[in-house]
Amino acid sequence: MMKNIFFLIMLTCFNFSGYCQWESYWVRYDVNGKLVYKSDASGNTIPDFSMVGYEGGKTAFAQASVKFILSPSGADDTKAIQQAINEVGKLPIVNQMRGAILLKKGAYTVSATLQIKQSGILIKGEGDDEKGTVINYTSMKQSDLFGIAGRDSILKQEAGKTAITDDVVPVGSKTFHVASTTGYKPGDKVIVYRPATAKWIHDIKMDSINKLPPNGRQWPLNEFNLSYERLITAVNTQTKLIALHAPLVMNLDKRYGGGQLYHYTFAARINHVAIQNLRMVSVYAGEDDEQHGWNAISIKAAEDCWVDKVTSVSFGYSCVNIAHTAKNVTVQNSRCLDPVSQIQGGRRYSFNCDGQLNLFKNCVTRNGRHDFVTGGAVCGPNVFYNCSATKTHADIGPHHRWGTGTLYDNVTTDGEINVQDRGASGTGHGWAGAFQVFWNCTAKTMICQQPPMAINWNIAPKARYGKAWHPRPNSIWEGIGQSLIKPVSLYQAQLNN
């Protein structure tokens, strides 16, 4: 008996000192090598993030034949590059692509935004270092170098909407019951709509934020009606059960308005646009200059796009900025270096994600502020995987107003990683995020607070506790300082499971 007790004590010691592989209580492998998930008292589980990114993260990027080859002119190259984009945009789509524009090595000058408004266009260079393809952006106003943008917006087909009938649908679930399955079938594009209610905002105390600045405001209802884009994978007409390709990352509770299901269309959203293998440099007048290139790449009203092996230098806001209307975008192997701007609010969001079902992996930043970040009312899931930040000037994590369902997986920073109640910060940021997952991350300090009626998970953190802005309960902290967690990467394990 004493021998067994001694063995357990030694195992615990080795575990906490980082010498033993260990598994999380919340996600672990069963005897068949499949991931299994534990729920909290409300039924919420860590969501499955495996379907994020280009075409759900499981297919290689589409190939495109080169239609135009350009070299630097020694003068302003804006017109030539834009004309090539426009001409490729007129070509027919073959295997999802119209064609590629190859920018040969050398230094190009671009003075205005390069607009990509058609699907199936690839812009590629011959390297993202100083000896590769370098685009010097000379605009003297806050603007984007590349603007990838479709038109219009989501159109809900309310005639066929149906109510979700479960009393509660917890986070992590891919199924729920509806009042009627009429008109719904596998493959349908749908919105899971979660309305905001005054009672919900009151109960999470976001109608009573203290010490707001003069331009501050309590949370208005119309900004928190959340629309999650999903695909139906199965319909049971007998039980009226709907199954989805991606999990819910916000719980649906009848006490707070429940949820509804809609069909939707987004006819003018473009797809299969890509930028890869080039370097983008914003020209600026001085260290605090803010009238120059702001986003190297902006993506709006687009899906199934990718950015690969690009570097941005000196842009004021971001390397890649994904808007609310963009989804299933992969950004990988990319760097955001040394932004030029004032070091304060609304600047240096190195890789910003306001859309859903997006993936950032193997990305690097230097001298940013909110380096891997989501904005207000972001509808996940989204993933930042194997990313690192140095010389950072603010924190990584959801920035404000109830971003939902982001996984920060093996993110490393010399600064902070936080999810907390930011209170009156900005114009009244309040609870920055809910149902966030920090997995095997390393930081100087971390904060992981628990919002009312929600949960956040911080698994295997290598960091000290940070000093929170407001005293709120801690959420899940597990395996502080421990190495060798199994799986090392939650995203990769889910992708391969």
Short mmCIF file of C-alpha atoms in Angstrom, two decimals:
data_model
loop_
_atom_site.label_atom_id
_atom_site.label_comp_id
_atom_site.label_asym_id
_atom_site.label_seq_id
_atom_site.Cartn_x
_atom_site.Cartn_y
_atom_site.Cartn_z
CA MET A 1 0.00 0.00 0.00
CA MET A 2 2.74 2.47 0.97
CA LYS A 3 4.61 1.51 -2.19
CA ASN A 4 1.60 2.44 -4.32
CA ILE A 5 1.14 5.77 -2.53
CA PHE A 6 4.83 6.56 -3.04
CA PHE A 7 4.49 5.76 -6.77
CA LEU A 8 1.50 8.14 -7.11
CA ILE A 9 3.34 10.91 -5.29
CA MET A 10 6.39 10.49 -7.52
CA LEU A 11 4.22 10.42 -10.65
CA THR A 12 2.54 13.67 -9.59
CA CYS A 13 5.92 15.27 -8.90
CA PHE A 14 7.28 14.27 -12.28
CA ASN A 15 4.08 15.44 -13.92
CA PHE A 16 4.21 18.90 -12.41
CA SER A 17 7.92 19.30 -13.04
CA GLY A 18 7.35 18.69 -16.73
CA TYR A 19 8.95 15.25 -17.16
CA CYS A 20 5.81 13.20 -17.85
CA GLN A 21 3.46 13.35 -20.76
CA TRP A 22 -0.01 14.12 -19.51
CA GLU A 23 -3.53 14.68 -20.82
CA SER A 24 -6.06 17.36 -20.08
CA TYR A 25 -9.21 16.55 -18.16
CA TRP A 26 -11.14 18.43 -20.85
CA VAL A 27 -9.78 16.70 -23.97
CA ARG A 28 -8.02 13.36 -24.09
CA TYR A 29 -7.65 10.24 -26.17
CA ASP A 30 -9.76 7.14 -25.56
CA VAL A 31 -8.46 3.57 -25.91
CA ASN A 32 -9.14 3.72 -29.65
CA GLY A 33 -7.08 6.87 -30.15
CA LYS A 34 -10.11 9.13 -30.59
CA LEU A 35 -10.45 12.46 -28.82
CA VAL A 36 -13.11 12.60 -26.13
CA TYR A 37 -14.35 15.73 -24.41
CA LYS A 38 -15.54 16.50 -20.88
CA SER A 39 -18.29 19.03 -20.31
CA ASP A 40 -18.77 21.61 -17.61
CA ALA A 41 -21.89 21.73 -15.44
CA SER A 42 -23.82 23.45 -18.25
CA GLY A 43 -22.84 20.89 -20.89
CA ASN A 44 -20.25 23.08 -22.63
CA THR A 45 -17.18 21.39 -24.10
CA ILE A 46 -14.07 22.62 -25.82
CA PRO A 47 -15.20 22.92 -29.46
CA ASP A 48 -13.84 21.09 -32.47
CA PHE A 49 -11.75 23.57 -34.50
CA SER A 50 -10.70 21.20 -37.29
CA MET A 51 -12.84 22.73 -40.08
CA VAL A 52 -11.30 26.21 -40.10
CA GLY A 53 -9.31 27.68 -42.96
CA TYR A 54 -9.29 27.28 -46.72
CA GLU A 55 -11.92 24.71 -47.78
CA GLY A 56 -12.16 23.46 -44.23
CA GLY A 57 -8.45 22.95 -43.73
CA LYS A 58 -8.23 19.53 -45.35
CA THR A 59 -7.39 20.27 -49.00
CA ALA A 60 -4.31 21.64 -50.75
CA PHE A 61 -4.46 25.12 -52.23
CA ALA A 62 -5.78 25.25 -55.79
CA GLN A 63 -3.22 25.52 -58.57
CA ALA A 64 -3.30 28.29 -61.19
CA SER A 65 -1.39 28.65 -64.43
CA VAL A 66 0.52 31.88 -64.96
CA LYS A 67 -1.29 34.26 -67.33
CA PHE A 68 0.85 37.39 -66.87
CA ILE A 69 4.52 37.85 -65.96
CA LEU A 70 5.53 41.31 -64.76
CA SER A 71 8.87 42.86 -63.85
CA PRO A 72 9.55 46.18 -62.09
CA SER A 73 9.37 49.14 -64.46
CA GLY A 74 11.51 51.51 -62.43
CA ALA A 75 8.51 53.86 -62.23
CA ASP A 76 5.00 53.51 -60.80
CA ASP A 77 3.79 49.92 -61.38
CA THR A 78 0.26 50.40 -60.04
CA LYS A 79 -1.46 50.61 -63.40
CA ALA A 80 0.35 47.60 -64.88
CA ILE A 81 -0.40 45.32 -61.94
CA GLN A 82 -4.03 46.45 -61.70
CA GLN A 83 -4.51 45.95 -65.44
CA ALA A 84 -3.15 42.40 -65.17
CA ILE A 85 -5.56 41.71 -62.27
CA ASN A 86 -8.47 43.05 -64.31
CA GLU A 87 -7.53 40.96 -67.36
CA VAL A 88 -7.21 37.74 -65.35
CA GLY A 89 -10.58 38.58 -63.80
CA LYS A 90 -12.16 38.29 -67.27
CA LEU A 91 -10.89 34.74 -67.87
CA PRO A 92 -13.07 31.67 -67.33
CA ILE A 93 -12.78 29.71 -64.08
CA VAL A 94 -11.15 26.29 -64.55
CA ASN A 95 -10.79 24.07 -61.49
CA GLN A 96 -11.70 27.03 -59.25
CA MET A 97 -9.03 29.37 -60.66
CA ARG A 98 -8.81 31.88 -63.52
CA GLY A 99 -5.05 32.27 -63.45
CA ALA A 100 -1.96 33.64 -61.75
CA ILE A 101 0.06 36.84 -62.08
CA LEU A 102 3.77 36.31 -61.47
CA LEU A 103 5.66 39.31 -60.12
CA LYS A 104 9.32 38.65 -60.85
CA LYS A 105 12.03 39.50 -58.34
CA GLY A 106 12.81 43.15 -57.85
CA ALA A 107 11.45 46.36 -56.32
CA TYR A 108 8.02 47.55 -57.50
CA THR A 109 6.38 50.87 -56.69
CA VAL A 110 2.63 50.92 -56.02
CA SER A 111 0.85 54.15 -55.08
CA ALA A 112 -2.83 53.09 -54.72
CA THR A 113 -4.79 50.07 -53.57
CA LEU A 114 -4.65 47.05 -55.87
CA GLN A 115 -8.27 45.90 -56.05
CA ILE A 116 -9.13 42.22 -56.49
CA LYS A 117 -12.88 41.90 -57.06
CA GLN A 118 -13.12 38.63 -58.97
CA SER A 119 -12.75 35.02 -57.84
CA GLY A 120 -9.94 32.71 -58.87
CA ILE A 121 -6.98 35.13 -58.99
CA LEU A 122 -3.52 34.34 -57.62
CA ILE A 123 -0.82 36.99 -57.12
CA LYS A 124 2.56 35.41 -56.52
CA GLY A 125 6.09 36.64 -56.19
CA GLU A 126 9.54 35.11 -56.01
CA GLY A 127 10.35 35.52 -52.34
CA ASP A 128 9.38 37.56 -49.26
CA ASP A 129 12.88 38.73 -48.28
CA GLU A 130 14.76 41.80 -49.46
CA LYS A 131 16.07 39.92 -52.51
CA GLY A 132 12.68 38.62 -53.58
CA THR A 133 9.59 40.38 -54.88
CA VAL A 134 9.33 43.67 -52.97
CA ILE A 135 6.36 46.03 -53.34
CA ASN A 136 7.02 49.51 -51.97
CA TYR A 137 3.65 51.09 -51.16
CA THR A 138 3.88 54.88 -51.44
CA SER A 139 0.32 55.96 -50.65
CA MET A 140 0.22 59.01 -48.36
CA LYS A 141 -3.08 58.08 -46.70
CA GLN A 142 -4.34 55.21 -44.56
CA SER A 143 -5.18 52.58 -47.16
CA ASP A 144 -4.70 48.94 -48.13
CA LEU A 145 -2.06 47.70 -50.53
CA PHE A 146 -4.19 44.71 -51.58
CA GLY A 147 -7.96 44.95 -51.25
CA ILE A 148 -9.62 41.55 -51.73
CA ALA A 149 -13.34 42.27 -51.67
CA GLY A 150 -16.59 40.97 -53.06
CA ARG A 151 -19.82 42.92 -52.81
CA ASP A 152 -23.17 42.89 -51.02
CA SER A 153 -23.81 41.06 -47.78
CA ILE A 154 -25.51 37.98 -46.40
CA LEU A 155 -29.18 37.73 -47.31
CA LYS A 156 -31.23 35.75 -44.81
CA GLN A 157 -34.13 33.80 -46.26
CA GLU A 158 -36.50 34.44 -43.40
CA ALA A 159 -39.50 32.83 -45.12
CA GLY A 160 -38.14 29.41 -44.20
CA LYS A 161 -36.71 30.18 -40.79
CA THR A 162 -37.37 27.77 -37.97
CA ALA A 163 -36.96 28.02 -34.21
CA ILE A 164 -34.42 25.95 -32.30
CA THR A 165 -36.52 24.13 -29.72
CA ASP A 166 -33.96 22.83 -27.20
CA ASP A 167 -34.03 24.60 -23.84
CA VAL A 168 -30.24 24.86 -24.02
CA VAL A 169 -27.79 24.01 -26.79
CA PRO A 170 -24.31 23.99 -25.21
CA VAL A 171 -21.06 25.13 -26.76
CA GLY A 172 -19.31 22.34 -28.65
CA SER A 173 -22.55 20.81 -29.92
CA LYS A 174 -23.04 20.18 -33.64
CA THR A 175 -26.70 19.17 -33.30
CA PHE A 176 -29.99 20.64 -32.12
CA HIS A 177 -33.73 20.22 -32.62
CA VAL A 178 -35.90 22.57 -34.63
CA ALA A 179 -39.62 23.28 -34.90
CA SER A 180 -39.66 22.15 -38.54
CA THR A 181 -37.16 20.52 -40.89
CA THR A 182 -39.21 21.42 -43.98
CA GLY A 183 -36.96 22.76 -46.71
CA TYR A 184 -33.70 21.76 -44.99
CA LYS A 185 -31.33 19.13 -46.38
CA PRO A 186 -27.66 18.12 -46.15
CA GLY A 187 -25.38 20.59 -47.91
CA ASP A 188 -27.57 23.62 -47.23
CA LYS A 189 -25.87 26.84 -46.19
CA VAL A 190 -27.51 28.10 -43.02
CA ILE A 191 -27.16 30.71 -40.33
CA VAL A 192 -27.54 29.74 -36.70
CA TYR A 193 -28.89 32.99 -35.32
CA ARG A 194 -28.51 33.84 -31.68
CA PRO A 195 -30.43 37.06 -30.83
CA ALA A 196 -29.28 39.42 -28.13
CA THR A 197 -31.77 40.25 -25.38
CA ALA A 198 -31.84 42.99 -22.80
CA LYS A 199 -31.96 40.34 -20.08
CA TRP A 200 -28.75 38.71 -21.32
CA ILE A 201 -26.85 42.00 -21.49
CA HIS A 202 -28.16 42.90 -18.02
CA ASP A 203 -27.20 39.54 -16.51
CA ILE A 204 -23.64 39.75 -17.81
CA LYS A 205 -23.56 43.33 -16.47
CA MET A 206 -22.73 44.99 -19.78
CA ASP A 207 -25.49 47.57 -19.29
CA SER A 208 -23.75 48.87 -16.18
CA ILE A 209 -20.10 49.35 -17.15
CA ASN A 210 -18.58 51.76 -14.67
CA LYS A 211 -16.55 54.88 -15.39
CA LEU A 212 -17.14 55.03 -19.11
CA PRO A 213 -15.18 57.72 -20.98
CA PRO A 214 -17.11 60.61 -22.59
CA ASN A 215 -17.39 58.67 -25.86
CA GLY A 216 -18.18 55.40 -24.09
CA ARG A 217 -21.43 53.43 -24.15
CA GLN A 218 -23.16 50.50 -22.60
CA TRP A 219 -23.61 47.50 -24.90
CA PRO A 220 -26.46 48.09 -27.42
CA LEU A 221 -28.66 45.14 -28.38
CA ASN A 222 -28.27 45.52 -32.13
CA GLU A 223 -24.52 44.84 -32.02
CA PHE A 224 -24.81 41.42 -30.39
CA ASN A 225 -27.19 39.50 -32.62
CA LEU A 226 -24.78 36.75 -33.61
CA SER A 227 -24.98 34.95 -36.98
CA TYR A 228 -22.94 31.75 -37.30
CA GLU A 229 -22.50 30.41 -40.84
CA ARG A 230 -22.75 26.64 -41.07
CA LEU A 231 -23.41 23.75 -43.47
CA ILE A 232 -26.03 21.12 -42.71
CA THR A 233 -24.58 17.60 -42.69
CA ALA A 234 -27.68 15.61 -41.70
CA VAL A 235 -31.41 16.06 -41.16
CA ASN A 236 -33.64 13.67 -39.21
CA THR A 237 -37.20 14.50 -40.18
CA GLN A 238 -38.65 12.19 -37.51
CA THR A 239 -36.87 13.70 -34.51
CA LYS A 240 -36.40 17.10 -36.18
CA LEU A 241 -32.69 16.98 -35.46
CA ILE A 242 -30.28 19.09 -37.49
CA ALA A 243 -26.54 18.30 -37.64
CA LEU A 244 -23.90 20.85 -38.66
CA HIS A 245 -20.36 20.69 -40.03
CA ALA A 246 -18.98 22.99 -37.31
CA PRO A 247 -19.88 23.31 -33.65
CA LEU A 248 -21.66 26.09 -31.85
CA VAL A 249 -19.25 28.41 -30.05
CA MET A 250 -21.96 30.35 -28.23
CA ASN A 251 -24.60 28.59 -26.15
CA LEU A 252 -28.27 28.97 -27.08
CA ASP A 253 -30.50 29.35 -24.05
CA LYS A 254 -34.26 29.86 -24.23
CA ARG A 255 -34.06 32.15 -21.21
CA TYR A 256 -32.08 34.54 -23.39
CA GLY A 257 -33.88 34.26 -26.70
CA GLY A 258 -32.78 30.78 -27.78
CA GLY A 259 -31.89 30.53 -31.45
CA GLN A 260 -33.21 30.31 -34.98
CA LEU A 261 -32.13 28.64 -38.20
CA TYR A 262 -32.16 30.37 -41.61
CA HIS A 263 -31.04 29.64 -45.13
CA TYR A 264 -28.87 32.37 -46.57
CA THR A 265 -27.24 33.50 -49.79
CA PHE A 266 -24.15 35.59 -50.38
CA ALA A 267 -24.01 35.69 -54.16
CA ALA A 268 -21.31 38.33 -54.54
CA ARG A 269 -18.85 36.90 -52.05
CA ILE A 270 -15.73 36.03 -54.03
CA ASN A 271 -13.56 32.95 -53.52
CA HIS A 272 -10.23 31.34 -54.34
CA VAL A 273 -8.16 34.50 -54.27
CA ALA A 274 -4.59 34.19 -53.04
CA ILE A 275 -1.45 36.22 -52.42
CA GLN A 276 1.83 34.46 -51.81
CA ASN A 277 5.58 34.71 -51.72
CA LEU A 278 6.19 38.46 -51.67
CA ARG A 279 7.31 41.33 -49.44
CA MET A 280 5.24 44.48 -48.88
CA VAL A 281 6.83 47.65 -47.50
CA SER A 282 4.94 50.81 -46.57
CA VAL A 283 6.86 54.02 -47.24
CA TYR A 284 6.43 56.56 -44.44
CA ALA A 285 7.53 60.07 -43.49
CA GLY A 286 8.46 59.63 -39.82
CA GLU A 287 8.26 57.31 -36.82
CA ASP A 288 4.74 58.47 -35.87
CA ASP A 289 3.47 58.95 -39.43
CA GLU A 290 -0.08 57.65 -39.78
CA GLN A 291 -0.83 58.73 -43.35
CA HIS A 292 0.62 55.76 -45.18
CA GLY A 293 -0.14 52.08 -45.84
CA TRP A 294 -2.43 50.71 -43.13
CA ASN A 295 -3.31 47.12 -44.06
CA ALA A 296 -0.98 45.22 -46.34
CA ILE A 297 -3.83 42.84 -47.21
CA SER A 298 -7.52 43.40 -46.45
CA ILE A 299 -10.04 40.60 -47.06
CA LYS A 300 -13.80 41.31 -47.17
CA ALA A 301 -16.82 39.46 -48.58
CA ALA A 302 -14.62 36.51 -49.51
CA GLU A 303 -14.24 32.81 -48.69
CA ASP A 304 -11.82 29.96 -49.38
CA CYS A 305 -8.90 32.33 -49.90
CA TRP A 306 -5.31 32.08 -48.74
CA VAL A 307 -2.22 34.12 -47.94
CA ASP A 308 1.08 32.27 -47.83
CA LYS A 309 4.69 33.34 -47.27
CA VAL A 310 4.26 37.07 -47.24
CA THR A 311 6.01 39.69 -45.14
CA SER A 312 4.71 43.17 -44.35
CA VAL A 313 7.00 45.94 -43.10
CA SER A 314 6.00 49.31 -41.61
CA PHE A 315 2.23 49.14 -42.24
CA GLY A 316 0.27 50.96 -39.54
CA TYR A 317 -2.42 48.40 -38.77
CA SER A 318 -1.89 44.87 -40.04
CA CYS A 319 -0.27 42.43 -42.36
CA VAL A 320 -3.63 40.68 -42.91
CA ASN A 321 -7.00 42.03 -41.77
CA ILE A 322 -9.96 39.66 -42.17
CA ALA A 323 -13.36 41.37 -41.97
CA HIS A 324 -16.65 40.06 -40.53
CA THR A 325 -17.81 39.11 -44.02
CA ALA A 326 -14.87 36.80 -44.76
CA LYS A 327 -14.65 33.14 -43.83
CA ASN A 328 -12.58 30.02 -44.44
CA VAL A 329 -9.40 31.97 -45.08
CA THR A 330 -5.95 30.51 -44.34
CA VAL A 331 -3.04 32.83 -43.52
CA GLN A 332 0.23 30.98 -43.05
CA ASN A 333 4.01 31.30 -42.95
CA SER A 334 3.74 35.08 -42.85
CA ARG A 335 5.34 37.95 -40.93
CA CYS A 336 4.25 41.39 -39.75
CA LEU A 337 7.35 43.41 -38.93
CA ASP A 338 7.93 46.79 -37.30
CA PRO A 339 4.67 48.69 -37.87
CA VAL A 340 4.89 52.48 -38.08
CA SER A 341 2.21 54.34 -36.12
CA GLN A 342 1.52 55.77 -32.74
CA ILE A 343 1.55 53.07 -30.07
CA GLN A 344 -2.04 53.33 -28.88
CA GLY A 345 -5.60 52.22 -29.61
CA GLY A 346 -6.68 51.10 -33.08
CA ARG A 347 -3.15 50.46 -34.36
CA ARG A 348 -0.76 47.56 -34.85
CA TYR A 349 -3.24 44.67 -34.94
CA SER A 350 -0.71 42.50 -36.74
CA PHE A 351 -3.02 39.63 -37.75
CA ASN A 352 -6.63 40.67 -37.14
CA CYS A 353 -9.61 38.34 -37.50
CA ASP A 354 -13.21 39.56 -37.35
CA GLY A 355 -14.63 36.78 -39.56
CA GLN A 356 -15.32 33.12 -38.82
CA LEU A 357 -13.86 29.73 -39.70
CA ASN A 358 -10.43 31.27 -40.36
CA LEU A 359 -6.96 29.87 -39.70
CA PHE A 360 -3.67 31.65 -38.97
CA LYS A 361 -0.67 29.36 -38.64
CA ASN A 362 3.09 29.77 -38.48
CA CYS A 363 2.84 33.57 -38.35
CA VAL A 364 5.41 35.88 -36.75
CA THR A 365 5.21 39.47 -35.51
CA ARG A 366 7.63 42.06 -34.20
CA ASN A 367 6.80 45.40 -32.55
CA GLY A 368 3.04 44.94 -32.80
CA ARG A 369 0.38 45.62 -30.19
CA HIS A 370 -2.54 43.21 -30.43
CA ASP A 371 -0.69 40.72 -32.58
CA PHE A 372 -3.13 37.79 -32.90
CA VAL A 373 -6.51 39.27 -32.17
CA THR A 374 -10.25 39.22 -32.73
CA GLY A 375 -12.69 42.13 -32.47
CA GLY A 376 -16.21 42.64 -31.14
CA ALA A 377 -18.98 40.05 -31.54
CA VAL A 378 -16.75 37.76 -33.61
CA CYS A 379 -18.52 34.50 -34.51
CA GLY A 380 -16.00 31.65 -34.41
CA PRO A 381 -14.57 29.17 -34.64
CA ASN A 382 -11.20 30.69 -35.53
CA VAL A 383 -7.67 29.43 -34.85
CA PHE A 384 -4.24 30.98 -34.28
CA TYR A 385 -1.77 28.09 -34.35
CA ASN A 386 2.01 28.00 -33.84
CA CYS A 387 2.38 31.77 -33.95
CA SER A 388 4.91 33.97 -32.16
CA ALA A 389 5.26 37.62 -31.20
CA THR A 390 8.29 39.57 -29.95
CA LYS A 391 8.70 43.14 -28.73
CA THR A 392 4.95 43.32 -28.34
CA HIS A 393 3.30 46.45 -26.90
CA ALA A 394 -0.07 45.01 -25.76
CA ASP A 395 -1.81 41.67 -25.30
CA ILE A 396 -2.81 38.77 -27.54
CA GLY A 397 -6.36 37.44 -27.36
CA PRO A 398 -9.94 38.58 -27.92
CA HIS A 399 -9.82 42.34 -27.74
CA HIS A 400 -13.35 43.45 -26.91
CA ARG A 401 -17.10 42.82 -26.76
CA TRP A 402 -17.72 39.08 -26.66
CA GLY A 403 -15.66 37.44 -29.35
CA THR A 404 -16.60 33.75 -29.29
CA GLY A 405 -14.83 30.50 -30.03
CA THR A 406 -11.17 31.22 -30.79
CA LEU A 407 -8.37 28.71 -30.21
CA TYR A 408 -4.91 30.07 -29.42
CA ASP A 409 -2.75 26.97 -29.87
CA ASN A 410 1.00 27.01 -29.18
CA VAL A 411 1.10 30.81 -29.36
CA THR A 412 4.27 32.30 -27.89
CA THR A 413 4.88 35.91 -26.89
CA ASP A 414 7.21 37.96 -24.75
CA GLY A 415 4.12 39.88 -23.62
CA GLU A 416 0.64 38.95 -22.43
CA ILE A 417 -2.15 36.58 -23.51
CA ASN A 418 -5.49 37.57 -21.97
CA VAL A 419 -9.22 37.05 -21.92
CA GLN A 420 -10.87 39.27 -19.35
CA ASP A 421 -13.46 41.90 -18.52
CA ARG A 422 -11.87 45.04 -19.93
CA GLY A 423 -14.56 47.22 -18.40
CA ALA A 424 -14.61 50.83 -19.62
CA SER A 425 -11.50 50.42 -21.77
CA GLY A 426 -11.85 52.00 -25.21
CA THR A 427 -15.49 52.97 -25.52
CA GLY A 428 -16.67 50.22 -23.15
CA HIS A 429 -15.01 46.98 -24.22
CA GLY A 430 -16.40 44.92 -21.35
CA TRP A 431 -16.05 41.16 -21.62
CA ALA A 432 -13.53 40.62 -24.38
CA GLY A 433 -14.35 37.01 -25.13
CA ALA A 434 -16.20 33.86 -24.18
CA PHE A 435 -15.57 30.20 -24.94
CA GLN A 436 -11.94 30.94 -25.75
CA VAL A 437 -9.31 28.21 -25.60
CA PHE A 438 -5.64 28.82 -24.79
CA TRP A 439 -3.75 25.56 -25.43
CA ASN A 440 -0.05 25.07 -24.60
CA CYS A 441 0.74 28.79 -24.89
CA THR A 442 3.77 30.65 -23.56
CA ALA A 443 3.73 34.24 -22.36
CA LYS A 444 5.18 36.57 -19.77
CA THR A 445 1.77 36.68 -18.07
CA MET A 446 -1.73 35.40 -18.80
CA ILE A 447 -5.26 36.24 -17.65
CA CYS A 448 -8.15 33.83 -18.10
CA GLN A 449 -11.32 35.08 -16.41
CA GLN A 450 -14.78 33.54 -16.47
CA PRO A 451 -17.68 35.61 -17.83
CA PRO A 452 -21.17 35.11 -16.39
CA MET A 453 -22.85 32.02 -17.91
CA ALA A 454 -19.78 31.23 -20.01
CA ILE A 455 -16.38 29.61 -19.71
CA ASN A 456 -12.82 30.00 -21.00
CA TRP A 457 -10.10 27.34 -20.93
CA ASN A 458 -6.38 27.84 -20.29
CA ILE A 459 -4.66 24.48 -20.72
CA ALA A 460 -0.93 23.93 -20.09
CA PRO A 461 0.04 27.62 -19.87
CA LYS A 462 3.67 28.57 -19.46
CA ALA A 463 3.18 31.95 -17.83
CA ARG A 464 2.65 33.80 -14.58
CA TYR A 465 -0.77 35.06 -13.57
CA GLY A 466 -1.28 38.54 -14.94
CA LYS A 467 -2.77 41.49 -13.15
CA ALA A 468 -6.39 41.73 -14.29
CA TRP A 469 -8.11 45.02 -14.96
CA HIS A 470 -11.03 44.03 -12.73
CA PRO A 471 -11.40 41.36 -10.04
CA ARG A 472 -13.41 38.58 -11.69
CA PRO A 473 -13.42 34.82 -11.09
CA ASN A 474 -10.73 32.81 -12.81
CA SER A 475 -11.97 30.40 -15.43
CA ILE A 476 -10.28 27.06 -16.18
CA TRP A 477 -6.54 26.91 -15.52
CA GLU A 478 -5.06 23.44 -15.91
CA GLY A 479 -1.46 22.22 -15.89
CA ILE A 480 0.23 25.54 -15.16
CA GLY A 481 3.88 25.34 -16.21
CA GLN A 482 3.65 21.73 -17.34
CA SER A 483 5.32 20.56 -20.51
CA LEU A 484 4.63 17.50 -22.63
CA ILE A 485 0.88 17.81 -22.82
CA LYS A 486 -0.76 15.24 -25.06
CA PRO A 487 -1.70 16.29 -27.68
CA VAL A 488 0.93 19.00 -28.05
CA SER A 489 -1.40 20.82 -30.45
CA LEU A 490 -5.15 20.61 -30.02
CA TYR A 491 -5.80 21.92 -33.54
CA GLN A 492 -3.54 19.36 -35.20
CA ALA A 493 -5.01 16.56 -33.10
CA GLN A 494 -8.55 17.55 -34.06
CA LEU A 495 -7.56 17.89 -37.72
CA ASN A 496 -6.06 14.39 -37.75
CA ASN A 497 -8.71 12.70 -35.57
#
